mmCIF file of C-alpha atoms in Angstrom:
data_model
loop_
_atom_site.group_PDB
_atom_site.id
_atom_site.type_symbol
_atom_site.label_atom_id
_atom_site.label_comp_id
_atom_site.label_asym_id
_atom_site.label_seq_id
_atom_site.Cartn_x
_atom_site.Cartn_y
_atom_site.Cartn_z
ATOM 1 C CA UNK A 1 65.896 -58.779 64.202
ATOM 2 C CA UNK A 2 66.757 -55.174 65.072
ATOM 3 C CA UNK A 3 67.888 -52.578 62.579
ATOM 4 C CA UNK A 4 71.247 -53.485 61.083
ATOM 5 C CA UNK A 5 73.044 -55.619 58.519
ATOM 6 C CA UNK A 6 71.679 -59.153 58.288
ATOM 7 C CA UNK A 7 74.432 -61.765 58.912
ATOM 8 C CA UNK A 8 75.614 -63.754 55.898
ATOM 9 C CA UNK A 9 73.600 -66.966 55.769
ATOM 10 C CA UNK A 10 70.305 -65.252 56.497
ATOM 11 C CA UNK A 11 67.831 -62.986 54.753
ATOM 12 C CA UNK A 12 65.371 -60.657 56.441
ATOM 13 C CA UNK A 13 61.713 -61.638 56.526
ATOM 14 C CA UNK A 14 58.587 -60.218 58.153
ATOM 15 C CA UNK A 15 56.198 -62.325 60.214
ATOM 16 C CA UNK A 16 53.127 -61.604 62.325
ATOM 17 C CA UNK A 17 52.941 -62.887 65.910
ATOM 18 C CA UNK A 18 49.834 -62.180 68.026
ATOM 19 C CA UNK A 19 48.784 -59.526 65.546
ATOM 20 C CA UNK A 20 52.132 -57.725 65.715
ATOM 21 C CA UNK A 21 54.488 -57.516 62.747
ATOM 22 C CA UNK A 22 58.093 -58.539 63.440
ATOM 23 C CA UNK A 23 61.308 -58.474 61.417
ATOM 24 C CA UNK A 24 63.215 -61.712 61.781
ATOM 25 C CA UNK A 25 65.762 -63.926 60.024
ATOM 26 C CA UNK A 26 65.210 -66.704 57.506
ATOM 27 C CA UNK A 27 67.896 -69.143 56.398
ATOM 28 C CA UNK A 28 69.437 -68.421 52.998
ATOM 29 C CA UNK A 29 70.418 -71.825 51.486
ATOM 30 C CA UNK A 30 73.425 -70.550 49.540
ATOM 31 C CA UNK A 31 74.730 -68.283 52.294
ATOM 32 C CA UNK A 32 74.224 -70.836 55.070
ATOM 33 C CA UNK A 33 76.118 -73.509 53.104
ATOM 34 C CA UNK A 34 78.949 -71.008 52.682
ATOM 35 C CA UNK A 35 79.071 -70.263 56.418
ATOM 36 C CA UNK A 36 78.997 -73.989 57.245
ATOM 37 C CA UNK A 37 82.055 -74.505 55.024
ATOM 38 C CA UNK A 38 83.962 -71.892 57.035
ATOM 39 C CA UNK A 39 83.122 -73.669 60.297
ATOM 40 C CA UNK A 40 84.150 -76.996 58.723
ATOM 41 C CA UNK A 41 87.484 -75.552 57.605
ATOM 42 C CA UNK A 42 88.233 -74.200 61.073
ATOM 43 C CA UNK A 43 87.275 -77.389 62.925
ATOM 44 C CA UNK A 44 88.072 -80.225 60.529
ATOM 45 C CA UNK A 45 91.303 -78.771 59.121
ATOM 46 C CA UNK A 46 92.324 -77.558 62.607
ATOM 47 C CA UNK A 47 93.344 -74.194 61.218
ATOM 48 C CA UNK A 48 93.958 -70.956 63.065
ATOM 49 C CA UNK A 49 92.144 -67.779 62.050
ATOM 50 C CA UNK A 50 95.379 -66.398 60.573
ATOM 51 C CA UNK A 51 95.960 -69.673 58.744
ATOM 52 C CA UNK A 52 92.454 -69.477 57.292
ATOM 53 C CA UNK A 53 93.043 -65.937 56.054
ATOM 54 C CA UNK A 54 96.194 -67.075 54.228
ATOM 55 C CA UNK A 55 94.522 -70.244 52.907
ATOM 56 C CA UNK A 56 91.517 -68.324 51.580
ATOM 57 C CA UNK A 57 93.670 -65.726 49.819
ATOM 58 C CA UNK A 58 95.953 -68.284 48.196
ATOM 59 C CA UNK A 59 92.995 -70.303 46.957
ATOM 60 C CA UNK A 60 90.946 -67.320 45.789
ATOM 61 C CA UNK A 61 88.180 -67.892 48.345
ATOM 62 C CA UNK A 62 86.321 -64.640 48.920
ATOM 63 C CA UNK A 63 83.268 -63.367 50.758
ATOM 64 C CA UNK A 64 79.944 -63.457 48.940
ATOM 65 C CA UNK A 65 80.521 -59.743 48.248
ATOM 66 C CA UNK A 66 83.713 -60.558 46.366
ATOM 67 C CA UNK A 67 86.165 -59.270 48.983
ATOM 68 C CA UNK A 68 89.090 -61.095 50.590
ATOM 69 C CA UNK A 69 88.553 -62.306 54.123
ATOM 70 C CA UNK A 70 90.377 -60.597 56.989
ATOM 71 C CA UNK A 71 91.138 -62.252 60.309
ATOM 72 C CA UNK A 72 88.532 -59.992 61.935
ATOM 73 C CA UNK A 73 85.783 -61.042 59.502
ATOM 74 C CA UNK A 74 86.593 -64.746 59.953
ATOM 75 C CA UNK A 75 86.578 -64.407 63.743
ATOM 76 C CA UNK A 76 83.267 -62.531 63.612
ATOM 77 C CA UNK A 77 81.660 -65.349 61.590
ATOM 78 C CA UNK A 78 82.984 -68.031 63.941
ATOM 79 C CA UNK A 79 81.659 -66.264 67.044
ATOM 80 C CA UNK A 80 78.293 -65.034 65.723
ATOM 81 C CA UNK A 81 75.631 -66.468 68.065
ATOM 82 C CA UNK A 82 72.730 -66.239 65.606
ATOM 83 C CA UNK A 83 73.972 -69.209 63.547
ATOM 84 C CA UNK A 84 73.798 -71.603 66.497
ATOM 85 C CA UNK A 85 70.926 -74.027 67.089
ATOM 86 C CA UNK A 86 69.504 -73.260 70.547
ATOM 87 C CA UNK A 87 69.863 -76.297 72.821
ATOM 88 C CA UNK A 88 70.088 -76.663 76.588
ATOM 89 C CA UNK A 89 73.895 -76.987 76.291
ATOM 90 C CA UNK A 90 73.975 -73.618 74.530
ATOM 91 C CA UNK A 91 71.767 -72.123 77.268
ATOM 92 C CA UNK A 92 74.288 -73.378 79.843
ATOM 93 C CA UNK A 93 77.139 -71.805 77.842
ATOM 94 C CA UNK A 94 75.617 -68.318 77.914
ATOM 95 C CA UNK A 95 74.524 -68.646 81.525
ATOM 96 C CA UNK A 96 78.079 -69.634 82.538
ATOM 97 C CA UNK A 97 79.370 -66.464 80.869
ATOM 98 C CA UNK A 98 77.251 -64.458 83.307
ATOM 99 C CA UNK A 99 74.788 -63.122 80.741
ATOM 100 C CA UNK A 100 71.241 -62.121 81.592
ATOM 101 C CA UNK A 101 69.020 -65.031 80.533
ATOM 102 C CA UNK A 102 65.587 -63.872 79.375
ATOM 103 C CA UNK A 103 62.848 -65.214 81.710
ATOM 104 C CA UNK A 104 60.634 -65.655 78.651
ATOM 105 C CA UNK A 105 63.141 -68.168 77.245
ATOM 106 C CA UNK A 106 63.485 -70.764 80.029
ATOM 107 C CA UNK A 107 66.033 -73.550 79.619
ATOM 108 C CA UNK A 108 63.425 -76.227 78.864
ATOM 109 C CA UNK A 109 62.382 -74.315 75.711
ATOM 110 C CA UNK A 110 65.891 -74.558 74.254
ATOM 111 C CA UNK A 111 64.957 -77.715 72.370
ATOM 112 C CA UNK A 112 66.842 -77.202 69.099
ATOM 113 C CA UNK A 113 63.915 -75.781 67.129
ATOM 114 C CA UNK A 114 65.003 -72.121 67.296
ATOM 115 C CA UNK A 115 68.069 -69.925 67.053
ATOM 116 C CA UNK A 116 69.801 -67.681 69.584
ATOM 117 C CA UNK A 117 69.496 -63.925 69.962
ATOM 118 C CA UNK A 118 71.858 -61.763 72.020
ATOM 119 C CA UNK A 119 71.014 -58.122 72.687
ATOM 120 C CA UNK A 120 72.908 -55.250 74.277
ATOM 121 C CA UNK A 121 76.431 -56.382 73.449
ATOM 122 C CA UNK A 122 77.606 -52.944 72.359
ATOM 123 C CA UNK A 123 77.248 -49.521 73.894
ATOM 124 C CA UNK A 124 76.912 -46.408 71.821
ATOM 125 C CA UNK A 125 80.286 -44.800 71.272
ATOM 126 C CA UNK A 126 81.594 -41.629 69.720
ATOM 127 C CA UNK A 127 82.923 -41.343 66.219
ATOM 128 C CA UNK A 128 81.179 -44.497 65.040
ATOM 129 C CA UNK A 129 82.857 -46.758 67.605
ATOM 130 C CA UNK A 130 80.762 -49.144 69.664
ATOM 131 C CA UNK A 131 82.822 -50.683 72.488
ATOM 132 C CA UNK A 132 81.667 -53.982 73.901
ATOM 133 C CA UNK A 133 79.737 -54.055 77.159
ATOM 134 C CA UNK A 134 80.513 -56.430 80.000
ATOM 135 C CA UNK A 135 78.906 -59.823 79.398
ATOM 136 C CA UNK A 136 76.784 -59.383 82.527
ATOM 137 C CA UNK A 137 74.848 -56.722 80.586
ATOM 138 C CA UNK A 138 74.108 -58.953 77.601
ATOM 139 C CA UNK A 139 70.545 -60.263 77.256
ATOM 140 C CA UNK A 140 70.239 -63.753 75.767
ATOM 141 C CA UNK A 141 66.963 -65.254 74.543
ATOM 142 C CA UNK A 142 65.466 -67.542 71.947
ATOM 143 C CA UNK A 143 65.056 -66.044 68.490
ATOM 144 C CA UNK A 144 62.118 -66.351 66.144
ATOM 145 C CA UNK A 145 64.516 -67.744 63.541
ATOM 146 C CA UNK A 146 66.132 -71.176 63.191
ATOM 147 C CA UNK A 147 69.864 -71.735 63.576
ATOM 148 C CA UNK A 148 71.805 -73.807 61.056
ATOM 149 C CA UNK A 149 75.134 -74.522 62.822
ATOM 150 C CA UNK A 150 74.677 -77.570 65.098
ATOM 151 C CA UNK A 151 75.134 -76.716 68.765
ATOM 152 C CA UNK A 152 78.038 -79.132 69.269
ATOM 153 C CA UNK A 153 79.933 -77.624 66.313
ATOM 154 C CA UNK A 154 79.334 -74.034 67.429
ATOM 155 C CA UNK A 155 80.354 -74.806 71.014
ATOM 156 C CA UNK A 156 83.469 -76.636 69.790
ATOM 157 C CA UNK A 157 84.567 -73.454 67.992
ATOM 158 C CA UNK A 158 84.036 -71.331 71.109
ATOM 159 C CA UNK A 159 86.026 -73.857 73.149
ATOM 160 C CA UNK A 160 88.920 -73.548 70.692
ATOM 161 C CA UNK A 161 88.955 -69.777 71.188
ATOM 162 C CA UNK A 162 88.679 -70.215 74.944
ATOM 163 C CA UNK A 163 91.824 -72.349 74.940
ATOM 164 C CA UNK A 164 93.733 -69.745 72.927
ATOM 165 C CA UNK A 165 94.151 -67.389 75.868
ATOM 166 C CA UNK A 166 96.686 -64.584 75.699
ATOM 167 C CA UNK A 167 99.635 -64.240 78.035
ATOM 168 C CA UNK A 168 100.568 -60.562 78.048
ATOM 169 C CA UNK A 169 103.933 -61.230 79.695
ATOM 170 C CA UNK A 170 106.631 -60.262 77.196
ATOM 171 C CA UNK A 171 108.134 -63.526 75.959
ATOM 172 C CA UNK A 172 110.572 -62.158 73.400
ATOM 173 C CA UNK A 173 112.659 -59.029 73.140
ATOM 174 C CA UNK A 174 110.868 -56.412 71.043
ATOM 175 C CA UNK A 175 112.804 -55.463 67.873
ATOM 176 C CA UNK A 176 113.755 -51.820 67.512
ATOM 177 C CA UNK A 177 111.650 -51.040 64.434
ATOM 178 C CA UNK A 178 108.470 -52.957 65.347
ATOM 179 C CA UNK A 179 105.468 -50.785 64.477
ATOM 180 C CA UNK A 180 107.664 -48.219 62.712
ATOM 181 C CA UNK A 181 109.122 -49.894 59.633
ATOM 182 C CA UNK A 182 107.068 -49.806 56.447
ATOM 183 C CA UNK A 183 107.241 -52.171 53.505
ATOM 184 C CA UNK A 184 107.572 -50.849 49.957
ATOM 185 C CA UNK A 185 103.897 -51.807 49.494
ATOM 186 C CA UNK A 186 103.061 -49.213 52.167
ATOM 187 C CA UNK A 187 101.968 -51.518 54.992
ATOM 188 C CA UNK A 188 103.564 -51.575 58.425
ATOM 189 C CA UNK A 189 105.880 -54.551 58.803
ATOM 190 C CA UNK A 190 105.206 -56.839 61.751
ATOM 191 C CA UNK A 191 107.511 -59.380 63.373
ATOM 192 C CA UNK A 192 107.540 -63.090 62.536
ATOM 193 C CA UNK A 193 109.424 -65.572 64.681
ATOM 194 C CA UNK A 194 110.746 -69.043 63.897
ATOM 195 C CA UNK A 195 112.475 -71.329 66.366
ATOM 196 C CA UNK A 196 114.852 -73.899 64.889
ATOM 197 C CA UNK A 197 115.296 -77.435 66.222
ATOM 198 C CA UNK A 198 118.543 -76.265 67.822
ATOM 199 C CA UNK A 199 116.529 -73.806 69.935
ATOM 200 C CA UNK A 200 117.853 -70.721 68.134
ATOM 201 C CA UNK A 201 115.132 -68.121 67.593
ATOM 202 C CA UNK A 202 115.073 -66.067 64.403
ATOM 203 C CA UNK A 203 113.018 -62.891 64.053
ATOM 204 C CA UNK A 204 112.052 -61.302 60.756
ATOM 205 C CA UNK A 205 110.320 -58.135 59.630
ATOM 206 C CA UNK A 206 107.533 -58.965 57.210
ATOM 207 C CA UNK A 207 103.813 -58.431 56.657
ATOM 208 C CA UNK A 208 101.695 -59.138 53.632
ATOM 209 C CA UNK A 209 104.053 -61.548 51.866
ATOM 210 C CA UNK A 210 104.018 -64.029 54.734
ATOM 211 C CA UNK A 211 100.273 -63.834 55.435
ATOM 212 C CA UNK A 212 98.826 -63.186 51.979
ATOM 213 C CA UNK A 213 101.354 -64.520 49.507
ATOM 214 C CA UNK A 214 103.836 -63.263 46.905
ATOM 215 C CA UNK A 215 101.075 -62.108 44.578
ATOM 216 C CA UNK A 216 100.114 -59.442 47.142
ATOM 217 C CA UNK A 217 103.641 -58.258 48.012
ATOM 218 C CA UNK A 218 106.949 -59.452 46.544
ATOM 219 C CA UNK A 219 109.103 -57.835 49.244
ATOM 220 C CA UNK A 220 111.201 -60.459 51.011
ATOM 221 C CA UNK A 221 111.507 -60.630 54.793
ATOM 222 C CA UNK A 222 114.628 -59.329 56.505
ATOM 223 C CA UNK A 223 116.221 -60.453 59.747
ATOM 224 C CA UNK A 224 115.367 -57.989 62.525
ATOM 225 C CA UNK A 225 118.876 -57.904 63.995
ATOM 226 C CA UNK A 226 120.461 -57.003 60.646
ATOM 227 C CA UNK A 227 118.239 -53.974 60.099
ATOM 228 C CA UNK A 228 118.210 -52.923 63.777
ATOM 229 C CA UNK A 229 122.022 -52.975 63.912
ATOM 230 C CA UNK A 230 122.192 -50.879 60.740
ATOM 231 C CA UNK A 231 119.897 -48.242 62.284
ATOM 232 C CA UNK A 232 121.840 -48.233 65.578
ATOM 233 C CA UNK A 233 125.134 -47.797 63.684
ATOM 234 C CA UNK A 234 123.589 -44.753 61.985
ATOM 235 C CA UNK A 235 122.527 -43.314 65.372
ATOM 236 C CA UNK A 236 126.056 -43.831 66.759
ATOM 237 C CA UNK A 237 127.517 -42.089 63.717
ATOM 238 C CA UNK A 238 125.233 -39.104 64.284
ATOM 239 C CA UNK A 239 126.117 -39.072 67.994
ATOM 240 C CA UNK A 240 129.817 -38.777 67.115
ATOM 241 C CA UNK A 241 129.205 -36.105 64.474
ATOM 242 C CA UNK A 242 125.775 -34.381 64.590
ATOM 243 C CA UNK A 243 126.308 -32.872 61.141
ATOM 244 C CA UNK A 244 126.001 -36.374 59.666
ATOM 245 C CA UNK A 245 122.240 -36.138 60.169
ATOM 246 C CA UNK A 246 122.090 -33.854 57.128
ATOM 247 C CA UNK A 247 122.780 -36.910 54.992
ATOM 248 C CA UNK A 248 119.520 -38.469 56.127
ATOM 249 C CA UNK A 249 117.293 -35.422 56.636
ATOM 250 C CA UNK A 250 114.920 -34.454 53.849
ATOM 251 C CA UNK A 251 115.727 -31.218 52.131
ATOM 252 C CA UNK A 252 113.233 -28.497 52.829
ATOM 253 C CA UNK A 253 111.031 -27.678 49.859
ATOM 254 C CA UNK A 254 110.187 -24.184 48.670
ATOM 255 C CA UNK A 255 108.174 -22.163 51.156
ATOM 256 C CA UNK A 256 104.524 -22.163 50.228
ATOM 257 C CA UNK A 257 102.926 -18.807 49.566
ATOM 258 C CA UNK A 258 100.380 -17.919 52.209
ATOM 259 C CA UNK A 259 96.879 -17.451 50.841
ATOM 260 C CA UNK A 260 95.044 -14.224 51.397
ATOM 261 C CA UNK A 261 92.012 -15.052 53.623
ATOM 262 C CA UNK A 262 90.106 -11.901 52.625
ATOM 263 C CA UNK A 263 88.325 -13.352 49.533
ATOM 264 C CA UNK A 264 87.139 -16.326 51.586
ATOM 265 C CA UNK A 265 85.827 -14.005 54.314
ATOM 266 C CA UNK A 266 83.888 -12.041 51.691
ATOM 267 C CA UNK A 267 82.247 -15.237 50.394
ATOM 268 C CA UNK A 268 81.273 -16.239 53.933
ATOM 269 C CA UNK A 269 79.797 -12.796 54.575
ATOM 270 C CA UNK A 270 77.780 -12.985 51.345
ATOM 271 C CA UNK A 271 76.309 -16.338 52.359
ATOM 272 C CA UNK A 272 75.454 -15.096 55.853
ATOM 273 C CA UNK A 273 73.700 -12.082 54.371
#
């Protein structure tokens, strides 16, 4: 196991192989049972990642560190390769993705007694960001640890994500204030859509209340067309009479006094001396 945070469900341990000391993973009984329950919820309850986030929040289910789950953290758990038991079917999965399969881990050795390791997934970025490399640059091999998610369960999860492909063609008209409007709780309001049996589509501005419950935000959703029309009416009013904008513009506050930079320069000079 390289330097970095150990995935939930494992603890770090040191072993010696051929006289060389290695850092590897050992199964943590409590953490692994917790991770298994997340996989079971996703597969057996047929939930989406967003649905799981809402379900966990409403039922007070948190991470082992006491934090609420986000969609990103749930997705990361469900796609982590290290949990998976290494079988020949799993070997075929990674090979089909176009990854580099380690010659030292031939397919016949993927017999379910070890876990999976994947190296080189991220490239070093600037500002703490690490963008993902192309899968053809990933190196997949057998790990010195044991996996605890059965191969068929892990592969079933990946198949679910594979089916949920994204169509980037715009399906619905984008509301005017999408990405701009903020809720009173401070978060940006996204758009929720609901199609009635009659075929009529309704669009609402909302965010935390819908996904995380009333206890997080008590602001009700509002129909997009109602608020968009109100804003457009205001723009038309300003177009007819530009002076109307003064009703909506913030009043300028008192001009701040400019600081004299000389004392700061003197302190810098003293330190340089």
